[in-house]
Amino acid sequence: MSGIIRIKVEVSTNKVGSDDYNIVEFDRDEWNALTDAQREQYCREVMFEMIEWNWEETDAKD
């Protein structure tokens, strides 16, 4: 089966209104050739592109 497959990647946090999703398209044959681990890694990369985050060194105790 050839064609395009659409994958919905979702992300949310415990904050109200933080839900978001993105649709990515793959050639069906390419998607089917990926392992589950490769699919998960790709979708995780898409998810990280959807969020803003940061880190910093701090002296805070909590």
PDB file of N, CA, C and O in Angstrom:
ATOM      1  N   MET A   1       0.853  -1.175   0.000  1.00  0.00           N
ATOM      2  CA  MET A   1       0.000   0.000   0.000  1.00  0.00           C
ATOM      3  C   MET A   1       0.899   1.238   0.000  1.00  0.00           C
ATOM      4  O   MET A   1       1.735   1.413   0.854  1.00  0.00           O
ATOM      5  N   SER A   2       0.745   2.072  -0.974  1.00  0.00           N
ATOM      6  CA  SER A   2       1.549   3.290  -1.036  1.00  0.00           C
ATOM      7  C   SER A   2       0.682   4.486  -0.686  1.00  0.00           C
ATOM      8  O   SER A   2      -0.489   4.365  -0.408  1.00  0.00           O
ATOM      9  N   GLY A   3       1.285   5.644  -0.711  1.00  0.00           N
ATOM     10  CA  GLY A   3       0.561   6.862  -0.403  1.00  0.00           C
ATOM     11  C   GLY A   3       1.157   7.549   0.798  1.00  0.00           C
ATOM     12  O   GLY A   3       2.270   7.272   1.223  1.00  0.00           O
ATOM     13  N   ILE A   4       0.385   8.441   1.360  1.00  0.00           N
ATOM     14  CA  ILE A   4       0.819   9.257   2.484  1.00  0.00           C
ATOM     15  C   ILE A   4       0.069   8.818   3.728  1.00  0.00           C
ATOM     16  O   ILE A   4      -1.128   8.546   3.689  1.00  0.00           O
ATOM     17  N   ILE A   5       0.782   8.764   4.842  1.00  0.00           N
ATOM     18  CA  ILE A   5       0.161   8.499   6.136  1.00  0.00           C
ATOM     19  C   ILE A   5       0.344   9.743   6.993  1.00  0.00           C
ATOM     20  O   ILE A   5       1.398  10.388   6.948  1.00  0.00           O
ATOM     21  N   ARG A   6      -0.687  10.113   7.726  1.00  0.00           N
ATOM     22  CA  ARG A   6      -0.638  11.292   8.591  1.00  0.00           C
ATOM     23  C   ARG A   6      -0.558  10.824  10.036  1.00  0.00           C
ATOM     24  O   ARG A   6      -1.366  10.010  10.474  1.00  0.00           O
ATOM     25  N   ILE A   7       0.425  11.345  10.762  1.00  0.00           N
ATOM     26  CA  ILE A   7       0.651  10.976  12.151  1.00  0.00           C
ATOM     27  C   ILE A   7       0.383  12.195  13.020  1.00  0.00           C
ATOM     28  O   ILE A   7       0.931  13.276  12.777  1.00  0.00           O
ATOM     29  N   LYS A   8      -0.461  12.033  14.026  1.00  0.00           N
ATOM     30  CA  LYS A   8      -0.772  13.121  14.948  1.00  0.00           C
ATOM     31  C   LYS A   8       0.113  12.970  16.186  1.00  0.00           C
ATOM     32  O   LYS A   8       0.087  11.945  16.859  1.00  0.00           O
ATOM     33  N   VAL A   9       0.917  13.995  16.469  1.00  0.00           N
ATOM     34  CA  VAL A   9       1.790  14.028  17.637  1.00  0.00           C
ATOM     35  C   VAL A   9       1.172  15.008  18.631  1.00  0.00           C
ATOM     36  O   VAL A   9       0.924  16.156  18.280  1.00  0.00           O
ATOM     37  N   GLU A  10       0.908  14.547  19.853  1.00  0.00           N
ATOM     38  CA  GLU A  10       0.262  15.379  20.854  1.00  0.00           C
ATOM     39  C   GLU A  10       1.187  15.596  22.043  1.00  0.00           C
ATOM     40  O   GLU A  10       1.994  14.733  22.382  1.00  0.00           O
ATOM     41  N   VAL A  11       1.014  16.744  22.696  1.00  0.00           N
ATOM     42  CA  VAL A  11       1.760  17.059  23.910  1.00  0.00           C
ATOM     43  C   VAL A  11       0.853  17.854  24.838  1.00  0.00           C
ATOM     44  O   VAL A  11       0.026  18.645  24.376  1.00  0.00           O
ATOM     45  N   SER A  12       0.976  17.602  26.135  1.00  0.00           N
ATOM     46  CA  SER A  12       0.242  18.393  27.118  1.00  0.00           C
ATOM     47  C   SER A  12       0.989  18.331  28.444  1.00  0.00           C
ATOM     48  O   SER A  12       1.801  17.438  28.677  1.00  0.00           O
ATOM     49  N   THR A  13       0.710  19.307  29.300  1.00  0.00           N
ATOM     50  CA  THR A  13       1.247  19.311  30.649  1.00  0.00           C
ATOM     51  C   THR A  13       0.068  19.413  31.605  1.00  0.00           C
ATOM     52  O   THR A  13      -1.089  19.413  31.174  1.00  0.00           O
ATOM     53  N   ASN A  14       0.354  19.543  32.880  1.00  0.00           N
ATOM     54  CA  ASN A  14      -0.729  19.663  33.853  1.00  0.00           C
ATOM     55  C   ASN A  14      -1.266  21.087  33.955  1.00  0.00           C
ATOM     56  O   ASN A  14      -2.053  21.383  34.834  1.00  0.00           O
ATOM     57  N   LYS A  15      -0.870  21.966  33.049  1.00  0.00           N
ATOM     58  CA  LYS A  15      -1.350  23.349  33.033  1.00  0.00           C
ATOM     59  C   LYS A  15      -2.564  23.466  32.108  1.00  0.00           C
ATOM     60  O   LYS A  15      -2.567  22.907  31.008  1.00  0.00           O
ATOM     61  N   VAL A  16      -3.566  24.208  32.527  1.00  0.00           N
ATOM     62  CA  VAL A  16      -4.768  24.398  31.730  1.00  0.00           C
ATOM     63  C   VAL A  16      -4.413  25.058  30.407  1.00  0.00           C
ATOM     64  O   VAL A  16      -3.665  26.038  30.363  1.00  0.00           O
ATOM     65  N   GLY A  17      -4.896  24.502  29.317  1.00  0.00           N
ATOM     66  CA  GLY A  17      -4.676  25.078  28.000  1.00  0.00           C
ATOM     67  C   GLY A  17      -3.335  24.731  27.378  1.00  0.00           C
ATOM     68  O   GLY A  17      -2.966  25.304  26.366  1.00  0.00           O
ATOM     69  N   SER A  18      -2.624  23.780  27.955  1.00  0.00           N
ATOM     70  CA  SER A  18      -1.296  23.466  27.433  1.00  0.00           C
ATOM     71  C   SER A  18      -1.320  22.391  26.351  1.00  0.00           C
ATOM     72  O   SER A  18      -0.285  22.043  25.819  1.00  0.00           O
ATOM     73  N   ASP A  19      -2.480  21.845  26.052  1.00  0.00           N
ATOM     74  CA  ASP A  19      -2.571  20.794  25.039  1.00  0.00           C
ATOM     75  C   ASP A  19      -2.258  21.349  23.654  1.00  0.00           C
ATOM     76  O   ASP A  19      -2.696  22.436  23.295  1.00  0.00           O
ATOM     77  N   ASP A  20      -1.493  20.585  22.882  1.00  0.00           N
ATOM     78  CA  ASP A  20      -1.165  20.982  21.523  1.00  0.00           C
ATOM     79  C   ASP A  20      -0.901  19.722  20.712  1.00  0.00           C
ATOM     80  O   ASP A  20      -0.623  18.663  21.269  1.00  0.00           O
ATOM     81  N   TYR A  21      -1.018  19.841  19.413  1.00  0.00           N
ATOM     82  CA  TYR A  21      -0.708  18.707  18.551  1.00  0.00           C
ATOM     83  C   TYR A  21      -0.176  19.218  17.223  1.00  0.00           C
ATOM     84  O   TYR A  21      -0.317  20.384  16.881  1.00  0.00           O
ATOM     85  N   ASN A  22       0.456  18.320  16.508  1.00  0.00           N
ATOM     86  CA  ASN A  22       0.987  18.621  15.195  1.00  0.00           C
ATOM     87  C   ASN A  22       0.742  17.391  14.324  1.00  0.00           C
ATOM     88  O   ASN A  22       0.807  16.267  14.811  1.00  0.00           O
ATOM     89  N   ILE A  23       0.455  17.619  13.069  1.00  0.00           N
ATOM     90  CA  ILE A  23       0.278  16.522  12.112  1.00  0.00           C
ATOM     91  C   ILE A  23       1.505  16.490  11.210  1.00  0.00           C
ATOM     92  O   ILE A  23       1.879  17.511  10.640  1.00  0.00           O
ATOM     93  N   VAL A  24       2.138  15.326  11.131  1.00  0.00           N
ATOM     94  CA  VAL A  24       3.268  15.153  10.229  1.00  0.00           C
ATOM     95  C   VAL A  24       2.895  14.094   9.201  1.00  0.00           C
ATOM     96  O   VAL A  24       2.131  13.171   9.489  1.00  0.00           O
ATOM     97  N   GLU A  25       3.389  14.256   7.997  1.00  0.00           N
ATOM     98  CA  GLU A  25       3.073  13.320   6.923  1.00  0.00           C
ATOM     99  C   GLU A  25       4.308  12.524   6.538  1.00  0.00           C
ATOM    100  O   GLU A  25       5.416  13.062   6.499  1.00  0.00           O
ATOM    101  N   PHE A  26       4.096  11.263   6.287  1.00  0.00           N
ATOM    102  CA  PHE A  26       5.134  10.351   5.850  1.00  0.00           C
ATOM    103  C   PHE A  26       4.664   9.619   4.612  1.00  0.00           C
ATOM    104  O   PHE A  26       3.464   9.360   4.454  1.00  0.00           O
ATOM    105  N   ASP A  27       5.607   9.249   3.798  1.00  0.00           N
ATOM    106  CA  ASP A  27       5.319   8.272   2.768  1.00  0.00           C
ATOM    107  C   ASP A  27       5.013   6.966   3.505  1.00  0.00           C
ATOM    108  O   ASP A  27       5.763   6.553   4.398  1.00  0.00           O
ATOM    109  N   ARG A  28       3.909   6.334   3.182  1.00  0.00           N
ATOM    110  CA  ARG A  28       3.473   5.141   3.916  1.00  0.00           C
ATOM    111  C   ARG A  28       4.546   4.051   3.921  1.00  0.00           C
ATOM    112  O   ARG A  28       4.793   3.416   4.947  1.00  0.00           O
ATOM    113  N   ASP A  29       5.212   3.835   2.794  1.00  0.00           N
ATOM    114  CA  ASP A  29       6.246   2.799   2.734  1.00  0.00           C
ATOM    115  C   ASP A  29       7.410   3.127   3.668  1.00  0.00           C
ATOM    116  O   ASP A  29       7.952   2.231   4.332  1.00  0.00           O
ATOM    117  N   GLU A  30       7.794   4.406   3.739  1.00  0.00           N
ATOM    118  CA  GLU A  30       8.872   4.812   4.642  1.00  0.00           C
ATOM    119  C   GLU A  30       8.457   4.608   6.099  1.00  0.00           C
ATOM    120  O   GLU A  30       9.240   4.125   6.916  1.00  0.00           O
ATOM    121  N   TRP A  31       7.217   5.011   6.444  1.00  0.00           N
ATOM    122  CA  TRP A  31       6.719   4.843   7.814  1.00  0.00           C
ATOM    123  C   TRP A  31       6.687   3.360   8.185  1.00  0.00           C
ATOM    124  O   TRP A  31       7.114   2.972   9.268  1.00  0.00           O
ATOM    125  N   ASN A  32       6.196   2.540   7.280  1.00  0.00           N
ATOM    126  CA  ASN A  32       6.096   1.113   7.563  1.00  0.00           C
ATOM    127  C   ASN A  32       7.470   0.463   7.703  1.00  0.00           C
ATOM    128  O   ASN A  32       7.595  -0.570   8.368  1.00  0.00           O
ATOM    129  N   ALA A  33       8.493   1.037   7.095  1.00  0.00           N
ATOM    130  CA  ALA A  33       9.841   0.481   7.182  1.00  0.00           C
ATOM    131  C   ALA A  33      10.526   0.817   8.510  1.00  0.00           C
ATOM    132  O   ALA A  33      11.525   0.188   8.858  1.00  0.00           O
ATOM    133  N   LEU A  34       9.993   1.792   9.256  1.00  0.00           N
ATOM    134  CA  LEU A  34      10.582   2.171  10.535  1.00  0.00           C
ATOM    135  C   LEU A  34      10.204   1.174  11.627  1.00  0.00           C
ATOM    136  O   LEU A  34       9.103   0.619  11.622  1.00  0.00           O
ATOM    137  N   THR A  35      11.105   0.982  12.573  1.00  0.00           N
ATOM    138  CA  THR A  35      10.764   0.181  13.750  1.00  0.00           C
ATOM    139  C   THR A  35       9.919   1.038  14.685  1.00  0.00           C
ATOM    140  O   THR A  35       9.868   2.275  14.544  1.00  0.00           O
ATOM    141  N   ASP A  36       9.293   0.414  15.673  1.00  0.00           N
ATOM    142  CA  ASP A  36       8.530   1.180  16.656  1.00  0.00           C
ATOM    143  C   ASP A  36       9.426   2.177  17.388  1.00  0.00           C
ATOM    144  O   ASP A  36       9.013   3.298  17.665  1.00  0.00           O
ATOM    145  N   ALA A  37      10.662   1.773  17.683  1.00  0.00           N
ATOM    146  CA  ALA A  37      11.592   2.670  18.368  1.00  0.00           C
ATOM    147  C   ALA A  37      11.934   3.878  17.490  1.00  0.00           C
ATOM    148  O   ALA A  37      12.022   5.003  17.985  1.00  0.00           O
ATOM    149  N   GLN A  38      12.115   3.671  16.201  1.00  0.00           N
ATOM    150  CA  GLN A  38      12.399   4.780  15.280  1.00  0.00           C
ATOM    151  C   GLN A  38      11.197   5.705  15.155  1.00  0.00           C
ATOM    152  O   GLN A  38      11.346   6.930  15.118  1.00  0.00           O
ATOM    153  N   ARG A  39      10.003   5.143  15.107  1.00  0.00           N
ATOM    154  CA  ARG A  39       8.783   5.962  15.050  1.00  0.00           C
ATOM    155  C   ARG A  39       8.666   6.819  16.302  1.00  0.00           C
ATOM    156  O   ARG A  39       8.379   8.018  16.232  1.00  0.00           O
ATOM    157  N   GLU A  40       8.878   6.198  17.461  1.00  0.00           N
ATOM    158  CA  GLU A  40       8.784   6.932  18.719  1.00  0.00           C
ATOM    159  C   GLU A  40       9.828   8.038  18.776  1.00  0.00           C
ATOM    160  O   GLU A  40       9.530   9.156  19.195  1.00  0.00           O
ATOM    161  N   GLN A  41      11.043   7.758  18.361  1.00  0.00           N
ATOM    162  CA  GLN A  41      12.110   8.778  18.369  1.00  0.00           C
ATOM    163  C   GLN A  41      11.751   9.947  17.460  1.00  0.00           C
ATOM    164  O   GLN A  41      11.911  11.111  17.835  1.00  0.00           O
ATOM    165  N   TYR A  42      11.252   9.673  16.270  1.00  0.00           N
ATOM    166  CA  TYR A  42      10.879  10.739  15.352  1.00  0.00           C
ATOM    167  C   TYR A  42       9.760  11.593  15.956  1.00  0.00           C
ATOM    168  O   TYR A  42       9.826  12.821  15.946  1.00  0.00           O
ATOM    169  N   CYS A  43       8.730  10.944  16.498  1.00  0.00           N
ATOM    170  CA  CYS A  43       7.612  11.687  17.083  1.00  0.00           C
ATOM    171  C   CYS A  43       8.053  12.474  18.305  1.00  0.00           C
ATOM    172  O   CYS A  43       7.572  13.585  18.538  1.00  0.00           O
ATOM    173  N   ARG A  44       8.987  11.944  19.078  1.00  0.00           N
ATOM    174  CA  ARG A  44       9.518  12.675  20.218  1.00  0.00           C
ATOM    175  C   ARG A  44      10.230  13.937  19.751  1.00  0.00           C
ATOM    176  O   ARG A  44      10.100  15.002  20.347  1.00  0.00           O
ATOM    177  N   GLU A  45      10.986  13.854  18.665  1.00  0.00           N
ATOM    178  CA  GLU A  45      11.665  15.024  18.121  1.00  0.00           C
ATOM    179  C   GLU A  45      10.652  16.077  17.668  1.00  0.00           C
ATOM    180  O   GLU A  45      10.840  17.276  17.894  1.00  0.00           O
ATOM    181  N   VAL A  46       9.560  15.642  17.051  1.00  0.00           N
ATOM    182  CA  VAL A  46       8.494  16.567  16.650  1.00  0.00           C
ATOM    183  C   VAL A  46       7.915  17.244  17.890  1.00  0.00           C
ATOM    184  O   VAL A  46       7.714  18.455  17.919  1.00  0.00           O
ATOM    185  N   MET A  47       7.662  16.462  18.945  1.00  0.00           N
ATOM    186  CA  MET A  47       7.094  17.003  20.171  1.00  0.00           C
ATOM    187  C   MET A  47       8.015  18.060  20.778  1.00  0.00           C
ATOM    188  O   MET A  47       7.569  19.126  21.184  1.00  0.00           O
ATOM    189  N   PHE A  48       9.331  17.798  20.820  1.00  0.00           N
ATOM    190  CA  PHE A  48      10.259  18.770  21.394  1.00  0.00           C
ATOM    191  C   PHE A  48      10.317  20.051  20.579  1.00  0.00           C
ATOM    192  O   PHE A  48      10.598  21.120  21.124  1.00  0.00           O
ATOM    193  N   GLU A  49      10.028  19.996  19.300  1.00  0.00           N
ATOM    194  CA  GLU A  49       9.966  21.205  18.484  1.00  0.00           C
ATOM    195  C   GLU A  49       8.716  22.026  18.801  1.00  0.00           C
ATOM    196  O   GLU A  49       8.645  23.204  18.471  1.00  0.00           O
ATOM    197  N   MET A  50       7.724  21.412  19.461  1.00  0.00           N
ATOM    198  CA  MET A  50       6.466  22.073  19.769  1.00  0.00           C
ATOM    199  C   MET A  50       6.498  22.828  21.097  1.00  0.00           C
ATOM    200  O   MET A  50       5.586  23.589  21.394  1.00  0.00           O
ATOM    201  N   ILE A  51       7.515  22.605  21.912  1.00  0.00           N
ATOM    202  CA  ILE A  51       7.543  23.215  23.240  1.00  0.00           C
ATOM    203  C   ILE A  51       8.751  24.135  23.395  1.00  0.00           C
ATOM    204  O   ILE A  51       9.735  23.992  22.690  1.00  0.00           O
ATOM    205  N   GLU A  52       8.616  25.056  24.315  1.00  0.00           N
ATOM    206  CA  GLU A  52       9.732  25.907  24.705  1.00  0.00           C
ATOM    207  C   GLU A  52      10.164  25.453  26.093  1.00  0.00           C
ATOM    208  O   GLU A  52       9.335  25.199  26.960  1.00  0.00           O
ATOM    209  N   TRP A  53      11.453  25.332  26.287  1.00  0.00           N
ATOM    210  CA  TRP A  53      11.956  24.956  27.598  1.00  0.00           C
ATOM    211  C   TRP A  53      13.342  25.556  27.782  1.00  0.00           C
ATOM    212  O   TRP A  53      13.940  26.053  26.849  1.00  0.00           O
ATOM    213  N   ASN A  54      13.805  25.506  29.001  1.00  0.00           N
ATOM    214  CA  ASN A  54      15.078  26.120  29.330  1.00  0.00           C
ATOM    215  C   ASN A  54      15.629  25.450  30.566  1.00  0.00           C
ATOM    216  O   ASN A  54      14.930  24.732  31.277  1.00  0.00           O
ATOM    217  N   TRP A  55      16.883  25.693  30.836  1.00  0.00           N
ATOM    218  CA  TRP A  55      17.478  25.269  32.103  1.00  0.00           C
ATOM    219  C   TRP A  55      18.461  26.347  32.532  1.00  0.00           C
ATOM    220  O   TRP A  55      18.939  27.126  31.737  1.00  0.00           O
ATOM    221  N   GLU A  56      18.699  26.395  33.828  1.00  0.00           N
ATOM    222  CA  GLU A  56      19.671  27.346  34.360  1.00  0.00           C
ATOM    223  C   GLU A  56      20.180  26.827  35.704  1.00  0.00           C
ATOM    224  O   GLU A  56      19.482  26.125  36.423  1.00  0.00           O
ATOM    225  N   GLU A  57      21.394  27.189  36.026  1.00  0.00           N
ATOM    226  CA  GLU A  57      21.956  26.851  37.329  1.00  0.00           C
ATOM    227  C   GLU A  57      21.327  27.764  38.364  1.00  0.00           C
ATOM    228  O   GLU A  57      21.098  28.949  38.115  1.00  0.00           O
ATOM    229  N   THR A  58      21.051  27.223  39.543  1.00  0.00           N
ATOM    230  CA  THR A  58      20.394  28.014  40.577  1.00  0.00           C
ATOM    231  C   THR A  58      20.885  27.570  41.963  1.00  0.00           C
ATOM    232  O   THR A  58      21.331  26.440  42.126  1.00  0.00           O
ATOM    233  N   ASP A  59      20.750  28.448  42.914  1.00  0.00           N
ATOM    234  CA  ASP A  59      21.059  28.131  44.316  1.00  0.00           C
ATOM    235  C   ASP A  59      19.786  27.791  45.090  1.00  0.00           C
ATOM    236  O   ASP A  59      19.843  27.515  46.283  1.00  0.00           O
ATOM    237  N   ALA A  60      18.644  27.808  44.424  1.00  0.00           N
ATOM    238  CA  ALA A  60      17.371  27.533  45.092  1.00  0.00           C
ATOM    239  C   ALA A  60      17.362  26.122  45.656  1.00  0.00           C
ATOM    240  O   ALA A  60      17.896  25.185  45.062  1.00  0.00           O
ATOM    241  N   LYS A  61      16.732  25.955  46.801  1.00  0.00           N
ATOM    242  CA  LYS A  61      16.655  24.648  47.454  1.00  0.00           C
ATOM    243  C   LYS A  61      15.387  23.890  47.099  1.00  0.00           C
ATOM    244  O   LYS A  61      15.258  22.733  47.387  1.00  0.00           O
ATOM    245  N   ASP A  62      14.400  24.542  46.483  1.00  0.00           N
ATOM    246  CA  ASP A  62      13.134  23.862  46.173  1.00  0.00           C
ATOM    247  C   ASP A  62      12.850  23.755  44.714  1.00  0.00           C
ATOM    248  O   ASP A  62      13.398  24.220  43.832  1.00  0.00           O
TER     249      ASP A  62
END
